[in-house]
Short mmCIF file of C-alpha atoms and ligand atoms in Angstrom, two decimals:
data_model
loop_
_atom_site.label_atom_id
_atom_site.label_comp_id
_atom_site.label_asym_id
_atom_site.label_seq_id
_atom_site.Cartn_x
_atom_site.Cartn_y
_atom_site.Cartn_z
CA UNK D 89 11.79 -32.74 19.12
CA UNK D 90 10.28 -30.07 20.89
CA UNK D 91 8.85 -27.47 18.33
CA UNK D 92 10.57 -23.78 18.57
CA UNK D 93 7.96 -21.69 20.04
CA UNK D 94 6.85 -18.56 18.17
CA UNK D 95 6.55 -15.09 19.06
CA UNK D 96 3.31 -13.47 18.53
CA UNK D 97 3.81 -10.38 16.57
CA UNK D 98 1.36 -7.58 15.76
CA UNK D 99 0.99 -4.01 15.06
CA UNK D 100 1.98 -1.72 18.21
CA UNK D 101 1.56 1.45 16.52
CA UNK D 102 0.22 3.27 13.09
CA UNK D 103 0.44 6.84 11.39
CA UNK D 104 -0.18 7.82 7.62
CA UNK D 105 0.93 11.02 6.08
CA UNK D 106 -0.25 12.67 2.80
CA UNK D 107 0.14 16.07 0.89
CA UNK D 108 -1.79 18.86 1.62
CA UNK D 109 -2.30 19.89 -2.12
CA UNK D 110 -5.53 18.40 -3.12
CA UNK D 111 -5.86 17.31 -7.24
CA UNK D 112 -9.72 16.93 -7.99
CA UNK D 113 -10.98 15.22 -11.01
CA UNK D 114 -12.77 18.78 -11.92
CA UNK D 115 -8.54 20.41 -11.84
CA UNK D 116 -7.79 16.95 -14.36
CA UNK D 117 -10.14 18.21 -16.35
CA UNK D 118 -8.14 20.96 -17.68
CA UNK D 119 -5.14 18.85 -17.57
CA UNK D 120 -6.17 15.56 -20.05
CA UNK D 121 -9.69 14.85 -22.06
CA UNK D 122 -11.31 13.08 -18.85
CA UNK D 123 -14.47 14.22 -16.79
CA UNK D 124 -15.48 13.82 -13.15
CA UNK D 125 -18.21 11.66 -14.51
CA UNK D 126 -15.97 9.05 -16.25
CA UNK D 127 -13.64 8.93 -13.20
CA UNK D 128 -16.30 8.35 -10.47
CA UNK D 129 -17.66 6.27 -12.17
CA UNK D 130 -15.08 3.99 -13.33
CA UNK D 131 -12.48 4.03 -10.51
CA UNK D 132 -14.57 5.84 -7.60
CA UNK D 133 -12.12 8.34 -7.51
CA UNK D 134 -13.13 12.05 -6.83
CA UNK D 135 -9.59 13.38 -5.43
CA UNK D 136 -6.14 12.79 -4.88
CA UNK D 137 -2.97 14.33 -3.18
CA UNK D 138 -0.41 15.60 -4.83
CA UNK D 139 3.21 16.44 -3.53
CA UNK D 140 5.01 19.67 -4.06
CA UNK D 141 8.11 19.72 -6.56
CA UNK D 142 10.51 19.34 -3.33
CA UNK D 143 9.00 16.57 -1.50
CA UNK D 144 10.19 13.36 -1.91
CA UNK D 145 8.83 9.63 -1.30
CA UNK D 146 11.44 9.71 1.88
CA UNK D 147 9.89 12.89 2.92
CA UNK D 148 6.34 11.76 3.33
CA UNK D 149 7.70 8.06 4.55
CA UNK D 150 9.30 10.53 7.50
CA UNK D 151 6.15 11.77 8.54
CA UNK D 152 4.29 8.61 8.23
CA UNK D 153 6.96 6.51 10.72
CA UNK D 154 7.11 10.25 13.40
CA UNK D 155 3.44 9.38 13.75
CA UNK D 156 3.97 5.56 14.08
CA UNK D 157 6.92 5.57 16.33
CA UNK D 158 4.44 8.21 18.36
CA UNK D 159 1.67 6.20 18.88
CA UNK D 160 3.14 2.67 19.60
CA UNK D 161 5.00 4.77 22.42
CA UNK D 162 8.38 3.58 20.78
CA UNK D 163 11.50 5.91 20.44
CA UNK D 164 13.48 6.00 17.00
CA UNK D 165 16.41 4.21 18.88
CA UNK D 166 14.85 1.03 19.98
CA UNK D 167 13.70 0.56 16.18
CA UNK D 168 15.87 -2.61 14.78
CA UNK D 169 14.52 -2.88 11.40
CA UNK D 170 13.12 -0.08 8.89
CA UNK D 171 11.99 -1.34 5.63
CA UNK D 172 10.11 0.81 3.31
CA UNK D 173 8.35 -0.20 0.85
CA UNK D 174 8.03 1.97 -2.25
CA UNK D 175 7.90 1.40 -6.36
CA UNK D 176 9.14 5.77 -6.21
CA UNK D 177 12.10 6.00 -3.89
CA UNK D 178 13.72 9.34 -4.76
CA UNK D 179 16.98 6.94 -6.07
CA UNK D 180 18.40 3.94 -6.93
CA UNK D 181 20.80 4.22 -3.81
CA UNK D 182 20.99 4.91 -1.35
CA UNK D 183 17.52 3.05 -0.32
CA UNK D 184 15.10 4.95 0.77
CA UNK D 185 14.69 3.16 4.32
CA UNK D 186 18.57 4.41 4.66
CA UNK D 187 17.27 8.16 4.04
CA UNK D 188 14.01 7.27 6.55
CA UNK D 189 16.74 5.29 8.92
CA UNK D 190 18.91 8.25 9.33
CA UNK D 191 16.18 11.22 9.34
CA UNK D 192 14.41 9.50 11.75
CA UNK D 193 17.55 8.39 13.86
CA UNK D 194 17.06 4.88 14.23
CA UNK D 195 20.49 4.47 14.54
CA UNK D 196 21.00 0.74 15.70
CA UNK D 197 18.81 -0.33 13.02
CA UNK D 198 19.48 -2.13 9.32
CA UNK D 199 17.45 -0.78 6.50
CA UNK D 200 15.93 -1.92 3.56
CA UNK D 201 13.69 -0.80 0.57
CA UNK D 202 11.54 -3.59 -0.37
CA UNK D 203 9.95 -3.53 -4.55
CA UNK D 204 6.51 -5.38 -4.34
CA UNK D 205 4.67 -2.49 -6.49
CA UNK D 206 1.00 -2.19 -4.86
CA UNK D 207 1.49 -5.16 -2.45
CA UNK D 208 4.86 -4.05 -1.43
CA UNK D 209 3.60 -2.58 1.95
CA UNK D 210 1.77 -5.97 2.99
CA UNK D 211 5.25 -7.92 1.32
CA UNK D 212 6.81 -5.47 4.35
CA UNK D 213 4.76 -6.55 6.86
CA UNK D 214 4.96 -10.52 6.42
CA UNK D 215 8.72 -10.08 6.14
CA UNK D 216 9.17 -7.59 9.16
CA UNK D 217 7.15 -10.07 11.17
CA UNK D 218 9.71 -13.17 10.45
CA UNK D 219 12.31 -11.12 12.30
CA UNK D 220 10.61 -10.22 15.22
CA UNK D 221 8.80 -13.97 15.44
CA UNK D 222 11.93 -15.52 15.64
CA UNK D 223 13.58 -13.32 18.36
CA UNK D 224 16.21 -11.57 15.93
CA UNK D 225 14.33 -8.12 16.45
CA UNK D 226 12.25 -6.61 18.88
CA UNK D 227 10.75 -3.74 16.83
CA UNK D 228 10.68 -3.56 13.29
CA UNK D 229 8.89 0.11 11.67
CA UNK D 230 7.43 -1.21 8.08
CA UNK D 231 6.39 1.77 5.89
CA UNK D 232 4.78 2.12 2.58
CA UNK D 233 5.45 5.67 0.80
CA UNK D 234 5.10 6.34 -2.40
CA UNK D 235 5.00 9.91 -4.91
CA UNK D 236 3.59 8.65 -8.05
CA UNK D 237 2.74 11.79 -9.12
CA UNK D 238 6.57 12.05 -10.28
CA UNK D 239 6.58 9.39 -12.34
CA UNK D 240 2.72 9.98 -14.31
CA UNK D 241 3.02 10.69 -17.93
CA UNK D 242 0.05 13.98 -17.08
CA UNK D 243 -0.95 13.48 -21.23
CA UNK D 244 -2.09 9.86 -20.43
CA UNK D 245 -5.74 10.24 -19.10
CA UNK D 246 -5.61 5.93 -19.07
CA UNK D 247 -3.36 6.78 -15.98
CA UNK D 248 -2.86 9.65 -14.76
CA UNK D 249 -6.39 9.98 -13.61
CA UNK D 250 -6.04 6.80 -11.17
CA UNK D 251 -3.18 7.77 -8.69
CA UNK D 252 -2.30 9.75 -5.78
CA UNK D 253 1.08 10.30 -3.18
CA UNK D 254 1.22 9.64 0.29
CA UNK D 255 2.75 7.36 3.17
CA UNK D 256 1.39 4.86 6.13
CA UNK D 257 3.74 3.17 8.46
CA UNK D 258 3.45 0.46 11.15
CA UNK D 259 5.99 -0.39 14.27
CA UNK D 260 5.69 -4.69 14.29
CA UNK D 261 6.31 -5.96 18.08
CA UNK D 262 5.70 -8.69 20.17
CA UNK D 263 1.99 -8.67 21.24
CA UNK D 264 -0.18 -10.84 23.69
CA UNK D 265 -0.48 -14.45 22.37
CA UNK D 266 -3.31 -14.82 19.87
CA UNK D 267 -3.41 -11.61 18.80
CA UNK D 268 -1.40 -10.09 15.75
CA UNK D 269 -0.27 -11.61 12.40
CA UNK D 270 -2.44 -15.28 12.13
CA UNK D 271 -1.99 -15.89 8.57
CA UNK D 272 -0.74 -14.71 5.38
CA UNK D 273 -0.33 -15.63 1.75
CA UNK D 274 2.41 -13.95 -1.03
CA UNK D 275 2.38 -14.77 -4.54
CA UNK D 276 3.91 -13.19 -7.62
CA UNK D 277 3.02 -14.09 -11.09
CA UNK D 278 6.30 -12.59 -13.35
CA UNK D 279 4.57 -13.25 -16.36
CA UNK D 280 2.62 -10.50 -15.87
CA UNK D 281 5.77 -8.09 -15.85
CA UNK D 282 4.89 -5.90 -18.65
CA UNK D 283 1.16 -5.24 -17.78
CA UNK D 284 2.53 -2.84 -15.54
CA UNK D 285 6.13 -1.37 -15.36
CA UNK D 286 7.85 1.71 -15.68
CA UNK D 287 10.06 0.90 -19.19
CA UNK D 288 13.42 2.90 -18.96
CA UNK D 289 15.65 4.36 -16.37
CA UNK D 290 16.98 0.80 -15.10
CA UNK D 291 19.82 -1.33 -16.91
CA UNK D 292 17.94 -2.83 -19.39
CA UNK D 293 17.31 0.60 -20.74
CA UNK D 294 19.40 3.41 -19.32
CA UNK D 295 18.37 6.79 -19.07
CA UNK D 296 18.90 8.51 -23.07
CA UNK D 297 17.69 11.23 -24.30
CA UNK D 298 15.83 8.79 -26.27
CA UNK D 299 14.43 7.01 -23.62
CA UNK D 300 13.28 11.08 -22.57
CA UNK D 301 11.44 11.90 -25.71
CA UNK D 302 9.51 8.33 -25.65
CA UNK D 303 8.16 9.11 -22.61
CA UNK D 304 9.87 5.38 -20.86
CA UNK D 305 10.14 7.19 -17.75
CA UNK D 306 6.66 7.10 -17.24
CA UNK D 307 4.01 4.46 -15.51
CA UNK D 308 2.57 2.01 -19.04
CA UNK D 309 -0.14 0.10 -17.82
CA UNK D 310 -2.65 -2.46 -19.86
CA UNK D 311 -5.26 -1.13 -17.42
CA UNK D 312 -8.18 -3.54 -18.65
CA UNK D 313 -5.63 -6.73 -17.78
CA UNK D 314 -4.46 -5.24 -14.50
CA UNK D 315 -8.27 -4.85 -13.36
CA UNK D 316 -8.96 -8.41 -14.61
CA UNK D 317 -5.89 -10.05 -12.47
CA UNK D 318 -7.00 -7.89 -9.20
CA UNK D 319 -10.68 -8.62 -9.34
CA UNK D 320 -9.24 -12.71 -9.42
CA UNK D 321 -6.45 -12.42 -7.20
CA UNK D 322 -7.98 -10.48 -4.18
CA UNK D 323 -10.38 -12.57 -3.40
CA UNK D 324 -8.17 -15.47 -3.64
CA UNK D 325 -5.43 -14.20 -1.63
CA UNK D 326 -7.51 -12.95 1.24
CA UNK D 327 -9.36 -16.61 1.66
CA UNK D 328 -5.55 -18.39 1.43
CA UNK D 329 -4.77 -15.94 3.93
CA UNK D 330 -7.84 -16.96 6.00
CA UNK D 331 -7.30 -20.30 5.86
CA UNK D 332 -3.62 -19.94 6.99
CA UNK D 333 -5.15 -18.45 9.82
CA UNK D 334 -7.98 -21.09 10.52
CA UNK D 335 -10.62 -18.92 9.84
CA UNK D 336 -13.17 -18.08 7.17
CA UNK D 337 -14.69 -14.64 5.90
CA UNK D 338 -17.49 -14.41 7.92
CA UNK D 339 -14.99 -14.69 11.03
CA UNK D 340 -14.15 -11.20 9.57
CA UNK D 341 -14.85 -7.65 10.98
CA UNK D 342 -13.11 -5.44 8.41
CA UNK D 343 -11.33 -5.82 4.83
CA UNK D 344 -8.90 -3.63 4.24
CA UNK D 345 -7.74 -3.61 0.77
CA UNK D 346 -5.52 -2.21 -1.75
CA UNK D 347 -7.56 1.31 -2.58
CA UNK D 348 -7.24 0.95 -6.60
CA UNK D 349 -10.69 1.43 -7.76
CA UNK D 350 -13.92 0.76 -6.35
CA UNK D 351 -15.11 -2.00 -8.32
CA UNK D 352 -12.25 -3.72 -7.94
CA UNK D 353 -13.11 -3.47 -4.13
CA UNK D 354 -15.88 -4.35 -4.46
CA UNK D 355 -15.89 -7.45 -6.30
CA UNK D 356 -13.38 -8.45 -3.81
CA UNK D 357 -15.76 -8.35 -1.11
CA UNK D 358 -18.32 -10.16 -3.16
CA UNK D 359 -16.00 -12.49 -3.59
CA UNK D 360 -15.39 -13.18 -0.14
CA UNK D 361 -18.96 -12.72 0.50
CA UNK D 362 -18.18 -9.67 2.89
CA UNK D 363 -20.76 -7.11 3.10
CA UNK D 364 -19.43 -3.65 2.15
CA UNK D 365 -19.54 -1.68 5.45
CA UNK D 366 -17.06 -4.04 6.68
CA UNK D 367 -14.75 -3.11 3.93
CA UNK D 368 -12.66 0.00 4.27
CA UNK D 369 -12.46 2.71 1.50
CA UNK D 370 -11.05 5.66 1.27
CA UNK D 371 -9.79 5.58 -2.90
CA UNK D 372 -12.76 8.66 -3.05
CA UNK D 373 -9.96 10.61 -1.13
CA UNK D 374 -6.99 9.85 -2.48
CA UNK D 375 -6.97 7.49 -5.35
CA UNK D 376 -4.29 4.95 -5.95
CA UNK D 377 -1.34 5.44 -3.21
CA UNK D 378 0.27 2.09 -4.68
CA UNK D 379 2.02 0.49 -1.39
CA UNK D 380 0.95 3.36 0.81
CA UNK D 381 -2.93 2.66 0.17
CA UNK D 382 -2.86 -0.35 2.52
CA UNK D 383 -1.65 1.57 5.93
CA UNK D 384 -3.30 4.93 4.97
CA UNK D 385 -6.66 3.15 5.00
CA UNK D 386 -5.92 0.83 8.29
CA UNK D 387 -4.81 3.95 10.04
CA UNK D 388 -7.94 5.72 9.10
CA UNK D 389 -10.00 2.60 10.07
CA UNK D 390 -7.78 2.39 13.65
CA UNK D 391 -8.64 6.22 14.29
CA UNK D 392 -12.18 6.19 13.68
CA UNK D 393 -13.08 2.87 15.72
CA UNK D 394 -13.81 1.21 12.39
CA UNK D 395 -10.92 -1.45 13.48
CA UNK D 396 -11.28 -1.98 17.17
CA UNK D 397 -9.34 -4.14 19.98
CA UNK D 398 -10.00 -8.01 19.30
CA UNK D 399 -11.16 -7.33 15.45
CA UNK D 400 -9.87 -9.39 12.89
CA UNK D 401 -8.96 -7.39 9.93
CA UNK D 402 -7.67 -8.73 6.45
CA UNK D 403 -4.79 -6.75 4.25
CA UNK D 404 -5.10 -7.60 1.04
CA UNK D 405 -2.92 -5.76 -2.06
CA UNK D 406 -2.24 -6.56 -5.73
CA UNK D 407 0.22 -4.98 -7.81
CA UNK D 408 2.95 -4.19 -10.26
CA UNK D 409 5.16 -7.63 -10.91
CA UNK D 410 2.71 -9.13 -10.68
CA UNK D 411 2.43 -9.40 -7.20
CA UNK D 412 -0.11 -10.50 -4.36
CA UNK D 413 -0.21 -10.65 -0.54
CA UNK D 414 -2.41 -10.70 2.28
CA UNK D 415 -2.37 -10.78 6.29
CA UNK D 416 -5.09 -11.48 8.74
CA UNK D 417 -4.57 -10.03 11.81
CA UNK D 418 -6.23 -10.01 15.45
CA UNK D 419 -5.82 -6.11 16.17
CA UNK D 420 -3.96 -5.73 19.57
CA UNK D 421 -4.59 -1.89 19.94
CA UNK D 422 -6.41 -0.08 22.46
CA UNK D 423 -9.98 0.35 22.56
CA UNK D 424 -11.26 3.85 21.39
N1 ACO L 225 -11.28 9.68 -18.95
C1 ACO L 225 -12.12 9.40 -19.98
N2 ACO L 225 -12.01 8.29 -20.72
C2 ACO L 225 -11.03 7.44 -20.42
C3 ACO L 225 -10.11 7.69 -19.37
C4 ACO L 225 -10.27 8.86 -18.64
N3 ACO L 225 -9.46 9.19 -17.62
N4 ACO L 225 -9.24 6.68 -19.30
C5 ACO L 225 -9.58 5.80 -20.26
N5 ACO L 225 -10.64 6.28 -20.95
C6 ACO L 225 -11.35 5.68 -22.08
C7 ACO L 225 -10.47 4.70 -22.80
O1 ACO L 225 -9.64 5.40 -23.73
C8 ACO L 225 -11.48 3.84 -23.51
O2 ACO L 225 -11.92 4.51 -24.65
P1 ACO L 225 -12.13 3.74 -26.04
O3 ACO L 225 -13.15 2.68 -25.73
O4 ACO L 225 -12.57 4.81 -26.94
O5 ACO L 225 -10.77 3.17 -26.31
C9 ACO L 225 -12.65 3.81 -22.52
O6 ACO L 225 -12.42 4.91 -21.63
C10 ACO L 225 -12.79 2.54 -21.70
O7 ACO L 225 -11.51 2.14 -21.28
P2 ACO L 225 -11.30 0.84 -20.45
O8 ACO L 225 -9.85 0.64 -20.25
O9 ACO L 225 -12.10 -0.29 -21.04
O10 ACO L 225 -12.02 1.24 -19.08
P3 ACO L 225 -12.11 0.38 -17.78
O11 ACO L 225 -13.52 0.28 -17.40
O12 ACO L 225 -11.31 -0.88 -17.86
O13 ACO L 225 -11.41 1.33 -16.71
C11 ACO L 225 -9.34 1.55 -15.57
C12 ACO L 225 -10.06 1.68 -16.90
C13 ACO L 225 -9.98 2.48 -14.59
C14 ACO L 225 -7.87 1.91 -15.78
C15 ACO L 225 -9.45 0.10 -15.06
O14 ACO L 225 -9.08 -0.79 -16.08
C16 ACO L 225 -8.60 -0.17 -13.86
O15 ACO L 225 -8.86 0.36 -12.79
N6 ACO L 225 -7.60 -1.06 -13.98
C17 ACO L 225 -6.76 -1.44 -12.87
C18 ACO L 225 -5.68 -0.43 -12.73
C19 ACO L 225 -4.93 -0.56 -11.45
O16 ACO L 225 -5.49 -0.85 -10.43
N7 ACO L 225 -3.63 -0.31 -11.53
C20 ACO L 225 -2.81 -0.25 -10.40
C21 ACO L 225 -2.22 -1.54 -10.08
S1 ACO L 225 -1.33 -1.47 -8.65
C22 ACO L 225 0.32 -0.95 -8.81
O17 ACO L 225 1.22 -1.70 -8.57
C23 ACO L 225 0.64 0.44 -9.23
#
């Protein structure tokens, strides 16, 4: 039997948003007993953005997808698909790709949030690519948009100290054979769960004034076990990805992972035996995004020629669940 040929699908067009209000370690200073020294140096970390008390993660998502519908020259109305991935949608329901779907006015399109914690945006784009591979959709906008600052307990220095808000988003298309999505790898590891969760709110503990004055509402992270997992599985995950793909780290021209902390970066790239000014990082600027960190960073690599046409680039996230995932990708875009 003949084999069903696939489509090849890539990345037709990228935008991030973030806050304007800036949060340096210096302002946490007066906030929690930290110091600009400790940060730095243990997370690489020297800023972060902050949203306002009336934005919401659908607000910044908004922005983010304007800029990517903009560049890959593709009106709101030929979108089919908007997933968003987020771990801080502004509610249970509606989703928050509904909110994104209808601001946006993507009208013909279904809508989805998708909960993968830090690896939710690269989750997003392995599962918006099945659906344009397989002919179902042409165009599929994948966003990652997240305002953790809402749910940081600001008395926790273990964690509020680490994370930022902000938003990237991608349009997936059809792209010239060869180029686009090669390879990818998921994993999850639900053992893990309560390394990293946010305890009450859901229906295994409803919202109580209880739940209020233990402060359940709030990110609880084992931060030393997080960093031990990440500095294991990003390594791993971008080689499985690679050898999906049929191709090895040194076939690589630029790493863009998860921006959680420097040396987990970095021991990444050792890992994969990837010098570091082929890796992209940006967590100096904004700290922790969660699933926004991945296409904030590619779109800043994109823009600045860091990722040019005929590169191949590696996503690579870890995160709350535990999760894992990674893409390689030939990048399809125009040369800057
Ligand atoms: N300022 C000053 N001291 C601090 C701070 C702070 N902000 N935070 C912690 N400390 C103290 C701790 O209390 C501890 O003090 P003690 O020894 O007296 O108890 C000391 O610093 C060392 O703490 P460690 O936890 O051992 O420090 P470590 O080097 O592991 O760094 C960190 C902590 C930065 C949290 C690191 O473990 C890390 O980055 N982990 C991964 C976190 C992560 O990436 N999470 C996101 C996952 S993705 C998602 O889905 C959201």
């Amino acid at each position: 039997m003949n084999e069903v040929k696939k489509r090849s699908v890539g990345i037709i067009g990228i935008g991030s948003h973030v806050p304007e209000k800036v949060l340096t370690n210096k302002d946490l200073e007066a906030i929690v007993e930290t110091s600009d020294e400790w940060i730095v140096d243990r997370t690489g970390i020297r800023e972060r953005r902050i949203a306002d008390q009336e934005t919401a993660t659908s607000d910044l998502a908004y922005q983010a997808a304007l800029k990517a519908l903009a560049d890959a020259k593709v009106s709101a109305d030929e979108i089919d698909l908007v997933i968003v991935a987020t771990a801080t949608p502004d509610m249970f329901f509606p989703s928050t790709a509904c909110l994104v779907q209808n601001r946006i006015g993507a009208t013909k399109a279904a809508a989805f949030d998708l909960a993968a914690g830090c690896s939710g945006f690269a989750y997003g784009l392995v599962v918006g690519t099945q659906f344009v591979q397989n002919g179902t959709y042409k165009k599929v906008l994948v966003i990652g948009a997240e305002t953790l600052s809402k749910i940081l307990d600001w008395t926790d220095r273990n964690t509020c100290v680490l994370f930022g808000d902000g938003a990237g988003a991608v349009v997936l298309g059809e792209v010239e054979e060869g180029y686009g999505i090669l390879g990818v790898e998921l994993g999850a590891d639900g053992s893990g769960g309560d390394l990293l969760k946010m305890p009450a709110g859901g229906s295994r503990m409803p919202a109580s004034a209880q739940t209020v004055a233990d402060r359940l509402h709030y990110v609880h992270m084992s931060g030393n076990d997080v960093f031990k997992f990440a500095v294991k599985v990003m390594g791993e995950a971008a080689a499985k990805a690679l050898e999906h793909a049929g191709l090895s780290s040194e076939d690589v021209d630029c790493l863009i992972p998860h921006q959680a902390n420097i040396r987990i970066i970095q021991s990444a790239a050792k890992r994969l035996k990837m010098p570091m000014d082929k890796v992209m990082v940006n967590v100096d600027k904004y700290g922790n995004t969660s699933s926004a960190s991945i296409p904030i960073a590619l779109n800043e690599a994109v823009k600045s020629g860091k990722v040019k046409k005929n590169d191949v680039v590696v996503v690579v996230g870890f995160g709350a669940g535990l999760t894992w995932a990674s893409c390689v990708l030939k990048w399809c875009g125009e040369d800057l």
